[in-house]
PDB file of C-alpha atoms in Angstrom:
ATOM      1  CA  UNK A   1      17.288  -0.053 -11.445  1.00 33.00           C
ATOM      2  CA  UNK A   2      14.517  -2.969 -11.864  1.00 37.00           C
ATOM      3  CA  UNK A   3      11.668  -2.719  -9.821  1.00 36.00           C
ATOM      4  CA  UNK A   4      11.124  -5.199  -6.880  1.00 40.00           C
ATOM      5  CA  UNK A   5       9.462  -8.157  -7.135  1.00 42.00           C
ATOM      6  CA  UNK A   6       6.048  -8.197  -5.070  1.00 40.00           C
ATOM      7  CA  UNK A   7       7.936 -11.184  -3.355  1.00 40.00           C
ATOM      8  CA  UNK A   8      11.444  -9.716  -2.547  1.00 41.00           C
ATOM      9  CA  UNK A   9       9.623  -9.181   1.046  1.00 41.00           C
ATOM     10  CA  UNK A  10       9.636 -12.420   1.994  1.00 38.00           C
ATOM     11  CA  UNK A  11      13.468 -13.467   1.990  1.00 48.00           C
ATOM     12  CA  UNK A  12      15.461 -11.737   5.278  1.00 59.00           C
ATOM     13  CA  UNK A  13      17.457  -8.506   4.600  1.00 77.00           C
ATOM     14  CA  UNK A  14      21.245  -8.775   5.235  1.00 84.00           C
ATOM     15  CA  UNK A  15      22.413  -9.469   8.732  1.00 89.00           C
ATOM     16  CA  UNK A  16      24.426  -6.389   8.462  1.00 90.00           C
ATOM     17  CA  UNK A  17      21.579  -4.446   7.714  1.00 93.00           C
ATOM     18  CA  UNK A  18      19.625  -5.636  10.876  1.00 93.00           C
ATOM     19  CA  UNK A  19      22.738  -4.443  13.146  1.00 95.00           C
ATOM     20  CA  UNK A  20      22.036  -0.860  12.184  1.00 96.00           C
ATOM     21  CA  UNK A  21      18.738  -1.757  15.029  1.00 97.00           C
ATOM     22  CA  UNK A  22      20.981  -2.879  17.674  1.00 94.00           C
ATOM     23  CA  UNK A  23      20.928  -0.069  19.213  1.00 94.00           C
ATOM     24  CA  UNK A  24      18.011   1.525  20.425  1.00 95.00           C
ATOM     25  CA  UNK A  25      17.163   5.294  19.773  1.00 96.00           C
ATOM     26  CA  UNK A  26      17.331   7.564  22.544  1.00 95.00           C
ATOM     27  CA  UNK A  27      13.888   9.520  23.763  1.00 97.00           C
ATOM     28  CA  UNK A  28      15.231  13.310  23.004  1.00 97.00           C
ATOM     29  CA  UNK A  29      15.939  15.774  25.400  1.00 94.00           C
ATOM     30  CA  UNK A  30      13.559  18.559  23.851  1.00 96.00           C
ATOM     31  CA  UNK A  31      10.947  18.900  21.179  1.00 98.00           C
ATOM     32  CA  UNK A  32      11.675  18.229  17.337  1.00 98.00           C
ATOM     33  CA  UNK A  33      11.313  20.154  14.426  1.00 98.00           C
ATOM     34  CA  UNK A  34       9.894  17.502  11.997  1.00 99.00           C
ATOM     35  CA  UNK A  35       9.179  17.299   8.229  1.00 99.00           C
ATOM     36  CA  UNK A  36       6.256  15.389   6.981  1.00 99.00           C
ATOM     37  CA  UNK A  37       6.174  14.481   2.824  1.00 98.00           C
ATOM     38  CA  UNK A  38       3.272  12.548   1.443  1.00 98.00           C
ATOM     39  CA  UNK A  39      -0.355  13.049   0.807  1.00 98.00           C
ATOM     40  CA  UNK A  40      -3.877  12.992   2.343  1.00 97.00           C
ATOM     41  CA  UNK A  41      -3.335   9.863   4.665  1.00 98.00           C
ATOM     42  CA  UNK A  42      -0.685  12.023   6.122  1.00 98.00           C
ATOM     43  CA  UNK A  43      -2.749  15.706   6.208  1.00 98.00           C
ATOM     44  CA  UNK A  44      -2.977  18.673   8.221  1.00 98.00           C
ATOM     45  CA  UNK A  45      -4.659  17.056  11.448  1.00 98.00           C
ATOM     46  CA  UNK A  46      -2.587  14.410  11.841  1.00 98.00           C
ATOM     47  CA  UNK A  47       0.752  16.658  12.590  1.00 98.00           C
ATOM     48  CA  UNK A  48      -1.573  19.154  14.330  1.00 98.00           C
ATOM     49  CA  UNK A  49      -2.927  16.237  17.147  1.00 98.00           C
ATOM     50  CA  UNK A  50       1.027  15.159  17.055  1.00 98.00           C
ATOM     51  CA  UNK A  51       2.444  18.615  17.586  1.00 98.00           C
ATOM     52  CA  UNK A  52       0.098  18.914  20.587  1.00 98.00           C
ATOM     53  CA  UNK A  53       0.646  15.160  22.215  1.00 98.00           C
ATOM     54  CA  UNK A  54       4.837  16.381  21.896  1.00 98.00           C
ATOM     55  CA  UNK A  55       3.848  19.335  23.882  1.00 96.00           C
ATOM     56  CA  UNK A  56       6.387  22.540  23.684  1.00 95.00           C
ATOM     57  CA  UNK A  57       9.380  22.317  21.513  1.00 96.00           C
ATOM     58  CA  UNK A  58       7.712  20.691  18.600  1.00 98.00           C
ATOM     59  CA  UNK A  59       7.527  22.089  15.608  1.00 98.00           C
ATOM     60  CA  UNK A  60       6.754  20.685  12.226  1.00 98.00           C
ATOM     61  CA  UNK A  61       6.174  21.620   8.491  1.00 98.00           C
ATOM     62  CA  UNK A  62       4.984  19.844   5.608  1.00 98.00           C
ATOM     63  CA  UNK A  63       4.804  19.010   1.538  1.00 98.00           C
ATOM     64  CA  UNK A  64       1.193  17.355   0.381  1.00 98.00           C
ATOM     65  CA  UNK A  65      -0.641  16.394  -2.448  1.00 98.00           C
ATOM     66  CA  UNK A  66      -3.699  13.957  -3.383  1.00 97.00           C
ATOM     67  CA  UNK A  67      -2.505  10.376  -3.859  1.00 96.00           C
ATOM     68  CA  UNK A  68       1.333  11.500  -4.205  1.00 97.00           C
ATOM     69  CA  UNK A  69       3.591   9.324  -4.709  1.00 98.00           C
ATOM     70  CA  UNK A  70       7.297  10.175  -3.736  1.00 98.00           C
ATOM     71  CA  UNK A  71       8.712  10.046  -7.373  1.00 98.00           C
ATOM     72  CA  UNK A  72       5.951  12.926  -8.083  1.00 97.00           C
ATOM     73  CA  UNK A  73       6.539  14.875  -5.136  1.00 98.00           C
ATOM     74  CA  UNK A  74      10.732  14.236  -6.022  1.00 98.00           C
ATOM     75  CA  UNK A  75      10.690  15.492 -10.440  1.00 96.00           C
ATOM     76  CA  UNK A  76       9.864  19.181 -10.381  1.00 87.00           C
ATOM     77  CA  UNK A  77       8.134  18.909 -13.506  1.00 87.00           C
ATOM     78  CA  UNK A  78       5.578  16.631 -12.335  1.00 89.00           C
ATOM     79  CA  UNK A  79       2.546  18.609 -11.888  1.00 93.00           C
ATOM     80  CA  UNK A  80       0.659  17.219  -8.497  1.00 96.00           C
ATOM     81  CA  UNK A  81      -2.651  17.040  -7.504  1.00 96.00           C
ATOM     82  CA  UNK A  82      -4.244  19.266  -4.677  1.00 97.00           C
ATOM     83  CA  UNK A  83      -1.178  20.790  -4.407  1.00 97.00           C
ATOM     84  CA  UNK A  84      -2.163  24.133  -4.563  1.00 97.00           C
ATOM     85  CA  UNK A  85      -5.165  23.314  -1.862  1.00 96.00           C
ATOM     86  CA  UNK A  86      -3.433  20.812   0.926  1.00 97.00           C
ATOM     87  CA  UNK A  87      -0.342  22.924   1.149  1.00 98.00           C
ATOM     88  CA  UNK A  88      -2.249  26.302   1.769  1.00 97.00           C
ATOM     89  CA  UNK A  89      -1.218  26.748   5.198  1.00 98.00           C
ATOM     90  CA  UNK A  90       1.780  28.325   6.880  1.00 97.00           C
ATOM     91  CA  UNK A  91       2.795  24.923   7.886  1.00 98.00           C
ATOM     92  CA  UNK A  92       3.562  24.095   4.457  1.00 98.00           C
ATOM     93  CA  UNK A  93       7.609  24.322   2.978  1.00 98.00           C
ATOM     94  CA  UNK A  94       9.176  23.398  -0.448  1.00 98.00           C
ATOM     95  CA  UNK A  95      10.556  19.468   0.567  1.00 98.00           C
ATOM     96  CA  UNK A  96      13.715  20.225  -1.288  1.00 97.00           C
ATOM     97  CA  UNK A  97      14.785  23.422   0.582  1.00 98.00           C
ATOM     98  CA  UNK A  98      13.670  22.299   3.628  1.00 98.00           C
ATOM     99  CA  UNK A  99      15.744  18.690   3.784  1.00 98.00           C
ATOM    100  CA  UNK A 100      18.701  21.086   1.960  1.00 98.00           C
ATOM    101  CA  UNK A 101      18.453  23.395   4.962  1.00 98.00           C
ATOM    102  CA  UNK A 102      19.710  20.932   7.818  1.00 98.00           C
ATOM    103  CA  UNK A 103      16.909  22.315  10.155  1.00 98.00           C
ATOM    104  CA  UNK A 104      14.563  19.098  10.631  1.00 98.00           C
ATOM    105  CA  UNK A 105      15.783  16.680  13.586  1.00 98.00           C
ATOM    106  CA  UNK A 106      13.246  14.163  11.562  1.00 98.00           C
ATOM    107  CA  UNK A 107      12.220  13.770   8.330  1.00 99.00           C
ATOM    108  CA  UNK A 108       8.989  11.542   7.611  1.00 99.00           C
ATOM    109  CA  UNK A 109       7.979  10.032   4.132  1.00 98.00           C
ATOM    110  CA  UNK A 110       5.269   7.986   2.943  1.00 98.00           C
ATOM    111  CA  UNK A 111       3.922   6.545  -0.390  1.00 98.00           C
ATOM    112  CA  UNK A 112       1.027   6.578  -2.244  1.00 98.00           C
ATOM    113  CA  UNK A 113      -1.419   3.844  -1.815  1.00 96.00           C
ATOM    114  CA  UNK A 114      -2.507   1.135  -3.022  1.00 93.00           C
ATOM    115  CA  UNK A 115       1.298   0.999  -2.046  1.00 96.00           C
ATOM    116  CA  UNK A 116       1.436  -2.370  -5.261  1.00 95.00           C
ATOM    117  CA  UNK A 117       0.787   0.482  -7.716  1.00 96.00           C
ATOM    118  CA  UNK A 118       3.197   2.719  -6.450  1.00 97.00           C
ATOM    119  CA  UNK A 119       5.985  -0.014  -6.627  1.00 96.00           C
ATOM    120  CA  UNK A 120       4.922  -1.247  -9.492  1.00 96.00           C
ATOM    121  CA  UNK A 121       4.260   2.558 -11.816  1.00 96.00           C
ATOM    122  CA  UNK A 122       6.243   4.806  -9.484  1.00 96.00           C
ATOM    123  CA  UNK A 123       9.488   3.322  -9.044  1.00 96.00           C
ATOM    124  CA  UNK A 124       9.230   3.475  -5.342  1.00 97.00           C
ATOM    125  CA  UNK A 125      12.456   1.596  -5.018  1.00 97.00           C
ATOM    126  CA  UNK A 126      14.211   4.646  -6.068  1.00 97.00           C
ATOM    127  CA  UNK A 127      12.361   7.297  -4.871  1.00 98.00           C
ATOM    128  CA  UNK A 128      12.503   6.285  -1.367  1.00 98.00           C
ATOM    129  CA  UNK A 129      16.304   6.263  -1.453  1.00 98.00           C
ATOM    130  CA  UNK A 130      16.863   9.965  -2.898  1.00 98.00           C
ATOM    131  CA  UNK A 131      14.633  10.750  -0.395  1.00 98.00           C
ATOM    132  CA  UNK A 132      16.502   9.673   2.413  1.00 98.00           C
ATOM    133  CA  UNK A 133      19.554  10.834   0.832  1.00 98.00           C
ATOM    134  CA  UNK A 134      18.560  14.027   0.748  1.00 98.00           C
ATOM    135  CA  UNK A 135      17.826  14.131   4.236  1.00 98.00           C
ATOM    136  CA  UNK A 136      21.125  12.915   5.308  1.00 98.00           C
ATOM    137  CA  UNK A 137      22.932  15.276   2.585  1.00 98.00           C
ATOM    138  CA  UNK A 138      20.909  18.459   4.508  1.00 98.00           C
ATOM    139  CA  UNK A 139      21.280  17.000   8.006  1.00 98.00           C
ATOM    140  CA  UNK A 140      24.116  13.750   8.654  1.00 98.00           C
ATOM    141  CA  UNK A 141      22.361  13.247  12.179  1.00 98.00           C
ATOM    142  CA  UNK A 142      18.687  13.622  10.995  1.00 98.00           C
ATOM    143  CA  UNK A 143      16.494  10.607  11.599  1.00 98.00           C
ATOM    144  CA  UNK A 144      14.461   9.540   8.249  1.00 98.00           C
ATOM    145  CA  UNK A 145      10.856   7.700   9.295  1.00 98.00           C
ATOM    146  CA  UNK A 146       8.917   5.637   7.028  1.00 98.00           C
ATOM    147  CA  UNK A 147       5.651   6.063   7.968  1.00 99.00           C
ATOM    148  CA  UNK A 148       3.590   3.041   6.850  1.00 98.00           C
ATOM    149  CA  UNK A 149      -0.362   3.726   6.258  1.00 98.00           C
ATOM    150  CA  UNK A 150      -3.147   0.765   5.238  1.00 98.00           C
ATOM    151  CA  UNK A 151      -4.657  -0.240   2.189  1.00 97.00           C
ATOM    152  CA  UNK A 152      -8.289   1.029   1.913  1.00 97.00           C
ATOM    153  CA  UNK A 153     -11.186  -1.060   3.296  1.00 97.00           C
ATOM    154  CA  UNK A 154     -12.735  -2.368   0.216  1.00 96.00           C
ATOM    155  CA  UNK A 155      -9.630  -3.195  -1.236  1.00 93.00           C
ATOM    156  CA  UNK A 156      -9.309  -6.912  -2.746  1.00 88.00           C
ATOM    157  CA  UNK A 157      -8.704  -9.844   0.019  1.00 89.00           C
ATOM    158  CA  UNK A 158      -8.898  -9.957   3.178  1.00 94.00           C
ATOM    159  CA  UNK A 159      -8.341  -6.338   4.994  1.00 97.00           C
ATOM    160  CA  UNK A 160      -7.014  -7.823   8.044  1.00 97.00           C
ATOM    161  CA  UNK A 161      -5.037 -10.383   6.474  1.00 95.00           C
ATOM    162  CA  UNK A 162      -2.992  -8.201   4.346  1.00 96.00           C
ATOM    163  CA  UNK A 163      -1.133  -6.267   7.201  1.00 98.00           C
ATOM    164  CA  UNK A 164       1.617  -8.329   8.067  1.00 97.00           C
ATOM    165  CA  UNK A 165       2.380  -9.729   4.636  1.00 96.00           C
ATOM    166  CA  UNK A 166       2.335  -5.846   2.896  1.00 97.00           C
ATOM    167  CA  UNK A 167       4.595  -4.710   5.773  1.00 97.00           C
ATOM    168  CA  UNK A 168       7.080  -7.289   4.724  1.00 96.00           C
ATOM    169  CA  UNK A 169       6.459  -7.842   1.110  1.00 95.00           C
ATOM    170  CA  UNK A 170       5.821  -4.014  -0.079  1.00 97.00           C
ATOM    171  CA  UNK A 171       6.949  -1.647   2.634  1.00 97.00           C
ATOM    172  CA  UNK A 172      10.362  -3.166   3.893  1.00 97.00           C
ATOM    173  CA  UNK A 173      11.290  -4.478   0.531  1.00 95.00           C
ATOM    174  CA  UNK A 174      10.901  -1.622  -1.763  1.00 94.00           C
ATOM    175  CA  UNK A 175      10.841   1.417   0.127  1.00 97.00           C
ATOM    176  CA  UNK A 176      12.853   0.901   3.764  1.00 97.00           C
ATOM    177  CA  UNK A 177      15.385  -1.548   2.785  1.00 97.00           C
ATOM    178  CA  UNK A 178      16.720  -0.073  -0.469  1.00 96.00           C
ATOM    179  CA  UNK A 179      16.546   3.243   1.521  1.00 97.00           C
ATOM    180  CA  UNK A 180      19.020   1.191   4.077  1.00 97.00           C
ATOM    181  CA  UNK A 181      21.183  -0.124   1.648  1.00 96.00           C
ATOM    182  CA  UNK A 182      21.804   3.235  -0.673  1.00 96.00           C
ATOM    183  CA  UNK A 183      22.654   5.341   3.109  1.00 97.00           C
ATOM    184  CA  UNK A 184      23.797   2.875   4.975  1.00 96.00           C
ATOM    185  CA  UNK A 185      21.786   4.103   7.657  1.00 97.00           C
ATOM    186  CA  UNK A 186      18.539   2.670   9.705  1.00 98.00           C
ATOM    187  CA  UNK A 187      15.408   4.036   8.160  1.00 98.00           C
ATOM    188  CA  UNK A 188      13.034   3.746  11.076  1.00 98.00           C
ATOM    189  CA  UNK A 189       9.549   2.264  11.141  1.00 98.00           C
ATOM    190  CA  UNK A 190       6.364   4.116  12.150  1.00 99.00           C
ATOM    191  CA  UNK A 191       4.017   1.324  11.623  1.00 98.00           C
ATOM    192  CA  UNK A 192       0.372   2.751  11.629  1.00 98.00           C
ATOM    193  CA  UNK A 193      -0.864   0.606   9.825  1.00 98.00           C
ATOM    194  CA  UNK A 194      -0.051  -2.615  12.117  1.00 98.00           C
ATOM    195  CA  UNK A 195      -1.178  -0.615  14.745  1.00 98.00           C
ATOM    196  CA  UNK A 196      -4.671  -0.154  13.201  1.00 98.00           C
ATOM    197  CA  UNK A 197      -4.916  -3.648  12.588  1.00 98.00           C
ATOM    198  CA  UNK A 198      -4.241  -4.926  16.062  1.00 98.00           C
ATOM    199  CA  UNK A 199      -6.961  -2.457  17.325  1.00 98.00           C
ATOM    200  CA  UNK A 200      -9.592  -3.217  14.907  1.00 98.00           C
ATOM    201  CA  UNK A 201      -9.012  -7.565  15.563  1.00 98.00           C
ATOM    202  CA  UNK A 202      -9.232  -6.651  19.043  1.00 98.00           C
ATOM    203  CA  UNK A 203     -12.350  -4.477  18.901  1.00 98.00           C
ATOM    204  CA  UNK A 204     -13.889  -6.756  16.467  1.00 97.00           C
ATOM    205  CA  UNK A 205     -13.042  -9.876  18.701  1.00 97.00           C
ATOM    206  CA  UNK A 206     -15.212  -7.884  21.147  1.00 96.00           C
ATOM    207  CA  UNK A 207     -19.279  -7.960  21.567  1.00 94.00           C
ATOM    208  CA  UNK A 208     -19.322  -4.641  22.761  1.00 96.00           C
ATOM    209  CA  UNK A 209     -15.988  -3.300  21.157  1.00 97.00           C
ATOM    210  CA  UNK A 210     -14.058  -1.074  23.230  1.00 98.00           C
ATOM    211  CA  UNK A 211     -14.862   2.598  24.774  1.00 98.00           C
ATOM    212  CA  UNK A 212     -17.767   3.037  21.895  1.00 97.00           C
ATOM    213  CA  UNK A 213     -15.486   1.732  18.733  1.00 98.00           C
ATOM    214  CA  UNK A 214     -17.345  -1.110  17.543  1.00 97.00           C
ATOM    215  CA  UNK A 215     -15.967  -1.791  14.182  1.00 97.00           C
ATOM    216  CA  UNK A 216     -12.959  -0.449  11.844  1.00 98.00           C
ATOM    217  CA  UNK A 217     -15.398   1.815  10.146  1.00 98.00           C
ATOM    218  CA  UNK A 218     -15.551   3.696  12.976  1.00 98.00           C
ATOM    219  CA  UNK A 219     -11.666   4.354  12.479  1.00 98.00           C
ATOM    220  CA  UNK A 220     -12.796   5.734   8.806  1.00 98.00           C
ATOM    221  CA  UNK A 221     -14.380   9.331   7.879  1.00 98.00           C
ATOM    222  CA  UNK A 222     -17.982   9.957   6.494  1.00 97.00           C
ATOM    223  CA  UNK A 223     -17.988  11.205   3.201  1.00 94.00           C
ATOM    224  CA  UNK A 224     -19.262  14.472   2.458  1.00 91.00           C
ATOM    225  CA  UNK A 225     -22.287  12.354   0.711  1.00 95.00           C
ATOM    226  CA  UNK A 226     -22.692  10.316   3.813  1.00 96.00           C
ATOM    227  CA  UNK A 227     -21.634   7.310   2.696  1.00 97.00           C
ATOM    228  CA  UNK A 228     -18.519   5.610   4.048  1.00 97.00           C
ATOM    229  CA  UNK A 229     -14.880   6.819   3.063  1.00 97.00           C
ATOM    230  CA  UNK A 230     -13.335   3.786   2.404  1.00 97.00           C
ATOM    231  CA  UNK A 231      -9.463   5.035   2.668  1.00 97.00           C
ATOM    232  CA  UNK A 232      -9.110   8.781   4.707  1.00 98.00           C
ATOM    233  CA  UNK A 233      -9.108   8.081   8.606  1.00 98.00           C
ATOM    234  CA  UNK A 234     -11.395   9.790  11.190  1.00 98.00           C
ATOM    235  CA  UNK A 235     -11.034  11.781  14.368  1.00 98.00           C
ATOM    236  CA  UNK A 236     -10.622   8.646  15.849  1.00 98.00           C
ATOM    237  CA  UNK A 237      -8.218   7.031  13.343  1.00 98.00           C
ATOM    238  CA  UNK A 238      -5.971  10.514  13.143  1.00 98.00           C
ATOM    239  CA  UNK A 239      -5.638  10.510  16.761  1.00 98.00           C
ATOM    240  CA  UNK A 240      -4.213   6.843  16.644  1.00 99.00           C
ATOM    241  CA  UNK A 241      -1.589   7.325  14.083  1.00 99.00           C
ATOM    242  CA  UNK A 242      -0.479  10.787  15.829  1.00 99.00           C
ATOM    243  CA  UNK A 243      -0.070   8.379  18.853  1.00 99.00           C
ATOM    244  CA  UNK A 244       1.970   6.123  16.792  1.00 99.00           C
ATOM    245  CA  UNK A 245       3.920   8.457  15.506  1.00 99.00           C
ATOM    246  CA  UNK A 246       4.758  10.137  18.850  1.00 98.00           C
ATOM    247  CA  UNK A 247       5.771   6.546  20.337  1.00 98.00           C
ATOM    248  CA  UNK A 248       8.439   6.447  17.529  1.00 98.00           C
ATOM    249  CA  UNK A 249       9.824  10.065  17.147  1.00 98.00           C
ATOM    250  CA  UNK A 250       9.730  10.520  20.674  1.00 98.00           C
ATOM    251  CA  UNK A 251      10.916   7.139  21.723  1.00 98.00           C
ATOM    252  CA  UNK A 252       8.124   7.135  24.804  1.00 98.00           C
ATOM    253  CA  UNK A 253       4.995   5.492  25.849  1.00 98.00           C
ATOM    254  CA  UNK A 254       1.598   7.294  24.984  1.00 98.00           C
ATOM    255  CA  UNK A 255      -0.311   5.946  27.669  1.00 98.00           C
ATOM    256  CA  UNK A 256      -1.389   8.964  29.810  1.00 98.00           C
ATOM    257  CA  UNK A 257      -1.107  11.309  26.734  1.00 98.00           C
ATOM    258  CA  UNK A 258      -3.936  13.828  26.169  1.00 98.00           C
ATOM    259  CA  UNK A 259      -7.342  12.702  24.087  1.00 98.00           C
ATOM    260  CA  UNK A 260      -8.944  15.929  23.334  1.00 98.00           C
ATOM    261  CA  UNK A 261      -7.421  17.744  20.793  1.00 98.00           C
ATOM    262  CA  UNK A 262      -7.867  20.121  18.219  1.00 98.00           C
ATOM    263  CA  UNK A 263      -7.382  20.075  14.159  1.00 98.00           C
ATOM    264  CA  UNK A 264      -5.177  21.856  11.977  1.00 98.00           C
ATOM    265  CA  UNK A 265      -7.892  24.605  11.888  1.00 98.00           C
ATOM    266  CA  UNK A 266      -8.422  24.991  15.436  1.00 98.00           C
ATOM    267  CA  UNK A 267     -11.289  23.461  15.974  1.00 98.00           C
ATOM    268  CA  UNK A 268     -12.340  20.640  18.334  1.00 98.00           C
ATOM    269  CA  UNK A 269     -11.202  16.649  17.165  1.00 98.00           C
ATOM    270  CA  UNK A 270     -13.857  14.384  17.818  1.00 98.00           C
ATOM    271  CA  UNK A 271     -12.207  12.691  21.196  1.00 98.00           C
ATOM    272  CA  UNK A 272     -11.888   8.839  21.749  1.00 98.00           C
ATOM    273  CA  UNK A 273     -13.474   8.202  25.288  1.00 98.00           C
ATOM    274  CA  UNK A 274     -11.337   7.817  27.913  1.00 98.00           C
ATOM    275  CA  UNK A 275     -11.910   4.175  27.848  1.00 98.00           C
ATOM    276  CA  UNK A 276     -10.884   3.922  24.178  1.00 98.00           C
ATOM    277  CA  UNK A 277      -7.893   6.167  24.200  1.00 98.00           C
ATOM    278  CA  UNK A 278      -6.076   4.509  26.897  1.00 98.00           C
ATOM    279  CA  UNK A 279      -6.305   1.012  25.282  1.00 98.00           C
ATOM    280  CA  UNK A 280      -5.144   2.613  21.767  1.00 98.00           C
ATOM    281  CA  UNK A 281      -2.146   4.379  23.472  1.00 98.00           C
ATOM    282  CA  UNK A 282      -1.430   0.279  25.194  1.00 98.00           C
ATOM    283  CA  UNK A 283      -1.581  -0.986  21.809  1.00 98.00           C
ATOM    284  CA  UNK A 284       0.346   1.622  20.200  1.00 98.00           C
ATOM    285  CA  UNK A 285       3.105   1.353  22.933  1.00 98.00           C
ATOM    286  CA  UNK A 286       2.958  -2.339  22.490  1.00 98.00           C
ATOM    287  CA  UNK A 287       3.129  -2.489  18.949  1.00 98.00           C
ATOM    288  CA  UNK A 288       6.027  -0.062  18.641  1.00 98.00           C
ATOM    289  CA  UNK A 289       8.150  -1.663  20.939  1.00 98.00           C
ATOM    290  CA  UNK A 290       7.590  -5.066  19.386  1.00 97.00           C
ATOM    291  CA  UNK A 291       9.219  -4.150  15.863  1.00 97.00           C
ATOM    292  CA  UNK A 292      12.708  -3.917  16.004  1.00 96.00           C
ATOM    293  CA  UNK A 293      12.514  -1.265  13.122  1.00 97.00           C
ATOM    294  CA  UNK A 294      11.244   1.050  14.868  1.00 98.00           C
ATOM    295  CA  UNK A 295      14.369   1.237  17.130  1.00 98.00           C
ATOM    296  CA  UNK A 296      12.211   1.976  19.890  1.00 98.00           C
ATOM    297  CA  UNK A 297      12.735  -0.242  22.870  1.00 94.00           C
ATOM    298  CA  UNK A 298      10.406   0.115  26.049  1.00 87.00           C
ATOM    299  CA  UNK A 299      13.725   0.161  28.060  1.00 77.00           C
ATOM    300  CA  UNK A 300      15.174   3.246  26.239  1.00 59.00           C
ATOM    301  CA  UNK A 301      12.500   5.383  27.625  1.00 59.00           C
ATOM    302  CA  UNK A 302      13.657   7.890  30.167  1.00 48.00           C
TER     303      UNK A 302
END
């Protein structure tokens, strides 16, 4: 299969495809057991701060690497990096068996970034797909998420900018809708990185910011040298895309959720003030409900 063009974003997919959102997923009754497959964007904190925001029920495991894209993590030969470090925890389980086993109520995938690299060396066109094949093969009423991350901050043109035209242009068009067309089922949205965006043009818009985040650096971890890590999110920036990612599983609003939370290891997050994590849980909620690939609607909630 050819690669996408860097363009195919930009024309609309296929009316039928759109009906799959019609309808708009239910909030579930209970807690889900969720699969997470990617890389460092992704991590051990990020489902840690989630499973705690769910609250009782949830339970998750997970597949890393550093940088992995999905046609690595998918050819058993491939030899990935970090493996052997980012999946030493008792969270971690072989991808393969666990999709196979039909024990995940959700399964979410991501690629490797600079996402343009990964469609263009990494056929991401037809990784995606087995991917969500595989899921539906394991489990026929398992919900496959496509969790979309951000390009890093020093990355050519405009940081900002580049959002809404990648979401179209590189995320829909080579990873969700082939992923739609090969299952015939919706491949839902979890768009962190529009969230991101809308927070940092609103805190930047802002003399003062919001709740002590002044700029999107602030969303962005410090480097073990101290300088600025211009791709792996903070406390701060984890906590938002667990929020986002709870919106969309869980088909609910945020707002009111917990800020404090721990990491992976136990130990304490560094908390967004109250101020600060009630507007990111508005934006989140607004965001999510916005994109009619997420299938979350705000009237769906319970």
């Amino acid at each position: 299969m050819a690669l996408p063009s860097l363009k195919q974003g930009t024309s609309a997919p296929d009316p039928d495809l759109l009906a799959l959102y019609a309808k708009p997923v239910q909030p579930p009754s209970g807690g889900e057991r969720v699969f997470h497959l990617g890389h460092s964007l992704v991590g051990r904190d990020m489902p840690a701060m989630l499973a705690q925001l769910a609250g009782p029920g949830h339970r998750y495991e997970l597949q890393l690497g550093w940088g992995t894209s999905l046609r690595d993590h998918w050819e058993l030969q491939t030899r990935i990096a970090g493996f052997a470090k980012e999946n030493a925890t008792p969270r971690y389980r072989d991808a393969r068996a666990a999709l196979a086993s039909g024990e995940y109520d959700a399964f979410v995938m991501t690629e490797m970034v600079d996402l343009r690299d990964a469609i263009r060396y990494h056929d991401s066109v037809r990784y995606a797909p087995k991917w969500a094949e595989a899921a539906f093969a394991g489990n026929p009423d398992i919900k496959v998420y496509l969790y979309e991350t951000w390009h890093a901050l020093d990355a050519p043109k405009d940081w900002l900018k580049r959002f809404p035209t990648d979401l179209k242009d590189l995320w829909e068009a080579a990873l969700l809708w082939p992923s739609v067309r090969a299952t015939g089922r919706p491949i839902y949205l979890i768009p962190a990185g529009q969230v991101m965006a809308r927070l940092v043009a609103e805190v930047e818009a802002s003399p003062e910011g919001i709740g002590g985040l002044r700029n999107r650096q602030g969303l962005f971890a410090i480097a073990a040298d101290g300088t600025q890590d211009q791709i792996h999110a903070s406390d701060l920036g984890l906590y938002l895309v667990a929020l986002t990612h709870y919106a969309v599983l869980y088909a609910r609003s945020p707002v009111g959720l917990p800020h404090e939370l721990l990491r992976a290891d136990g130990t304490p997050a560094q908390a967004p003030s109250a101020e600060l994590a009630r507007r990111m849980q508005e934006i989140v909620w607004d965001v999510v409900t916005s994109l009619e690939l997420t299938g979350v609607k705000a009237s769906a909630q319970n």
